[in-house]
XYZ file of C-alpha atoms in Angstrom:
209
model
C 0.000 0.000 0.000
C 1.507 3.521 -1.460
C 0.718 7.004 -0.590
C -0.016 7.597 -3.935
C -3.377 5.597 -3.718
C -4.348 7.521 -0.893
C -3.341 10.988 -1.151
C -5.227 14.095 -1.712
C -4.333 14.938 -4.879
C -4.506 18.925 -6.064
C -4.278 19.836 -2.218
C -5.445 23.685 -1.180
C -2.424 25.609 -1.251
C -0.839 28.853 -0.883
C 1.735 31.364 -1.509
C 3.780 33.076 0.419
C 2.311 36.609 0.001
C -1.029 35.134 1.597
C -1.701 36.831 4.507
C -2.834 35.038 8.134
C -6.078 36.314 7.804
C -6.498 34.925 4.300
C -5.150 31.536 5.706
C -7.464 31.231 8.224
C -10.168 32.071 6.005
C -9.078 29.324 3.423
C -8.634 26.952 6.656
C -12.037 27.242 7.893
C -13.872 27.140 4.320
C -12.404 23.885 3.228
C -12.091 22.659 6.492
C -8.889 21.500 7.021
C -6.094 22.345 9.532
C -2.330 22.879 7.714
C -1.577 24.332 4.298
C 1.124 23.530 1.905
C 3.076 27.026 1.067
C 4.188 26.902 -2.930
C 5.882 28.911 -5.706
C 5.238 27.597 -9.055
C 4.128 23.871 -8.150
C 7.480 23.794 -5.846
C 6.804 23.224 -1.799
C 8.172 26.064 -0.093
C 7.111 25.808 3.470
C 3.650 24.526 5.412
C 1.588 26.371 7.823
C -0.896 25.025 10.046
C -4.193 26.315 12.323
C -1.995 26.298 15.367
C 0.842 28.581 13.915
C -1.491 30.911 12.242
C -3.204 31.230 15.757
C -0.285 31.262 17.624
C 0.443 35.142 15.971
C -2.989 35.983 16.003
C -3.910 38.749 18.914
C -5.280 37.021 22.236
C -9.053 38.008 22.552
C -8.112 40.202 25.638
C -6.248 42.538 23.055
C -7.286 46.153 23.308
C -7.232 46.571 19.894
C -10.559 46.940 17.775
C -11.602 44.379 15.450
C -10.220 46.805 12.738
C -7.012 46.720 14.071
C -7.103 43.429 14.697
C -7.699 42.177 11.132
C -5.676 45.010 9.656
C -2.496 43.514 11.339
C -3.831 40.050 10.183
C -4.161 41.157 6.949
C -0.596 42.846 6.918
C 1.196 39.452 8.306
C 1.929 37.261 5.795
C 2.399 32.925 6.314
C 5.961 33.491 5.062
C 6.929 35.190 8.650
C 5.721 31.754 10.506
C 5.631 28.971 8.019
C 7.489 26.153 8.681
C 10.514 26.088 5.925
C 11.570 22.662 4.420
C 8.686 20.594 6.240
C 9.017 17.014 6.261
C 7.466 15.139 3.596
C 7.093 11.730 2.095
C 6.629 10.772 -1.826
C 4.333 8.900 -3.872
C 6.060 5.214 -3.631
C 6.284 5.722 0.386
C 4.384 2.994 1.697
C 1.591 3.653 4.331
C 3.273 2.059 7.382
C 6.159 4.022 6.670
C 3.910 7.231 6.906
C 1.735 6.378 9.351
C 4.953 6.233 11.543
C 6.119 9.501 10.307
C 2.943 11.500 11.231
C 3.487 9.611 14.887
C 6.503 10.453 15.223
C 5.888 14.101 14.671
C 2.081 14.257 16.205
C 1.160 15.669 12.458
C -2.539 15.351 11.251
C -0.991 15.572 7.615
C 2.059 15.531 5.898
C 2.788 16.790 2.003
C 3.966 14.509 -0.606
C 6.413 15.393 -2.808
C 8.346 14.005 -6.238
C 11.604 15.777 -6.453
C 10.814 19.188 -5.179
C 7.480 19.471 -6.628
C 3.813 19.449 -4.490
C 1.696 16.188 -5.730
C -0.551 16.176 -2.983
C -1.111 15.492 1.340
C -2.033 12.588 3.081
C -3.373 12.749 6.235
C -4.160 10.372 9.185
C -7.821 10.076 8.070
C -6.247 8.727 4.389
C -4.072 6.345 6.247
C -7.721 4.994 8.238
C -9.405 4.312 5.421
C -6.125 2.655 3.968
C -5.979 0.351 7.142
C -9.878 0.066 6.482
C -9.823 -1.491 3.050
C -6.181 -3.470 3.604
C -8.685 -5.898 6.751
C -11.705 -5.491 4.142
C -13.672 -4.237 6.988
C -17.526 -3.730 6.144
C -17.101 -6.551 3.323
C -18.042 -10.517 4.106
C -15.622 -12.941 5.197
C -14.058 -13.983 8.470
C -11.136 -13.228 10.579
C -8.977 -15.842 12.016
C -6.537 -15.235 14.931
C -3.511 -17.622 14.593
C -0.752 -17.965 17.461
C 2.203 -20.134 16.830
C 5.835 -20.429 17.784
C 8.082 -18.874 14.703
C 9.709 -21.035 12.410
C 10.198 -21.159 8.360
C 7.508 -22.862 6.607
C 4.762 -21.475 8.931
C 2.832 -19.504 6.800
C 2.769 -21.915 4.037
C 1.916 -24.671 6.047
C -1.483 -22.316 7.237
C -2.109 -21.551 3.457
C -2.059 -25.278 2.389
C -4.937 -25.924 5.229
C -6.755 -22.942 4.162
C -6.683 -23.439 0.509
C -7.482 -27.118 0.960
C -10.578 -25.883 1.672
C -11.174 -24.034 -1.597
C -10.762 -20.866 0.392
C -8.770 -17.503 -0.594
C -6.922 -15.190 1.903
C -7.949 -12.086 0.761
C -5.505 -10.436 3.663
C -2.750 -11.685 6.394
C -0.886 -8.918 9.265
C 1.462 -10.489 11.567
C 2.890 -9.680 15.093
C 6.030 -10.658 16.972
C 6.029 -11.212 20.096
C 8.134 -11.220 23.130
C 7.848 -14.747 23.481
C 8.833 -16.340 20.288
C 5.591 -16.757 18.658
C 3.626 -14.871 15.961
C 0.191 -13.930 15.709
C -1.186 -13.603 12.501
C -4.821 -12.476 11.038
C -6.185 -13.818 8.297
C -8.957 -12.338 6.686
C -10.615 -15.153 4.513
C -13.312 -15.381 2.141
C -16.193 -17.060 4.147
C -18.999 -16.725 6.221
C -17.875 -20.340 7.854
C -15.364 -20.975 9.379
C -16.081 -23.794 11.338
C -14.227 -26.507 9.116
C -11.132 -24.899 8.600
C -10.682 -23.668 12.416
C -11.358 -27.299 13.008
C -8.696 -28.552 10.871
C -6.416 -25.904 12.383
C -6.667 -27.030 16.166
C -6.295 -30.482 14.646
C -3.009 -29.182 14.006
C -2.185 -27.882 17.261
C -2.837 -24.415 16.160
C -4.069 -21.416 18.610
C -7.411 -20.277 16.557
C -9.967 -17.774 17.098
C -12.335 -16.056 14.479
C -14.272 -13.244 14.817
């Protein structure tokens, strides 16, 4: 799973003349919270609510409302924004985002090919990519596999699985601390019964949901 099949392609932008009151504004219409600064296609910076508030007068300002937005209006996102922002690029994969916007505590991050502004991805994008990779909302089953770690697992699952003309439409796995992994299967069935039973004749660790 790539970026580029989740992205927001053509994002909102700006420049860097746009003033904080003009940011806002745009903000608030289209309802989203950071905005990609760029000259000619190129990234050159990103703003987001927080910064553009952060300048903004506190409410306890003596200053008139005329005042207030004229100084807005004279304050442009090139005094705040955030120069050479972090980014990822088309081919990134999702984990490797999803990770990035963690790391960072961003609700969005721009993606980039060379220098040039392709679109943003945010942490709702990277939902509904998690979303569609388990197929939730669509019929099947999930089965809940723990087993200790060793080569030939996962093919030796698969051969009881497809034995019973069934496809694995998806598969996640987790390490753990103890040696074994647990892995989800997502297959293509609304029963289950047979093949969990052929699992545990195995000596498998099985639950479905």
């Amino acid at each position: 799973m790539f970026v580029k099949n989740y992205m927001t392609r053509n994002p909102v932008t700006i420049s860097r003349k746009t003033s904080v009151f003009d940011a806002l504004a745009i903000m608030k219409k289209n309802k989203i919270r950071q905005l990609p600064v760029v000259a000619e296609g190129k990234l050159e910076g990103l703003v987001t609510e927080k910064d553009l508030l952060t300048v903004s007068p506190s409410p306890a300002t003596s200053l008139s409302i005329f005042e207030l937005n004229g100084l807005l209006a004279r304050l442009t996102v090139a005094e705040i924004m955030v120069k050479s922002p972090v980014t990822v690029g088309p081919d990134t994969t999702i984990e490797e985002t999803a990770l990035v916007l963690r790391e960072n505590k961003f609700g969005s991050v721009p993606v980039v090919e060379g220098d040039r502004l392709v679109g943003i991805i945010t942490v709702t994008d990277i939902f509904d990519a998690l979303i569609e990779f388990f197929g939730y909302g669509k019929a099947g089953t999930r089965l809940l596999i723990e087993a200790p770690d060793r080569v030939g697992l996962l093919a030796e699952i698969s051969r009881i699985v497809t034995d019973f003309g069934l496809l694995i439409k998806a598969s996640i796995f987790a390490y753990k601390d103890n040696g074994n992994v647990e892995m989800m299967l997502r297959l293509a069935t609304v029963d289950p019964v047979p093949v969990v039973a052929a699992l545990k004749e195995k000596g498998y660790d099985v639950t479905y949901i």
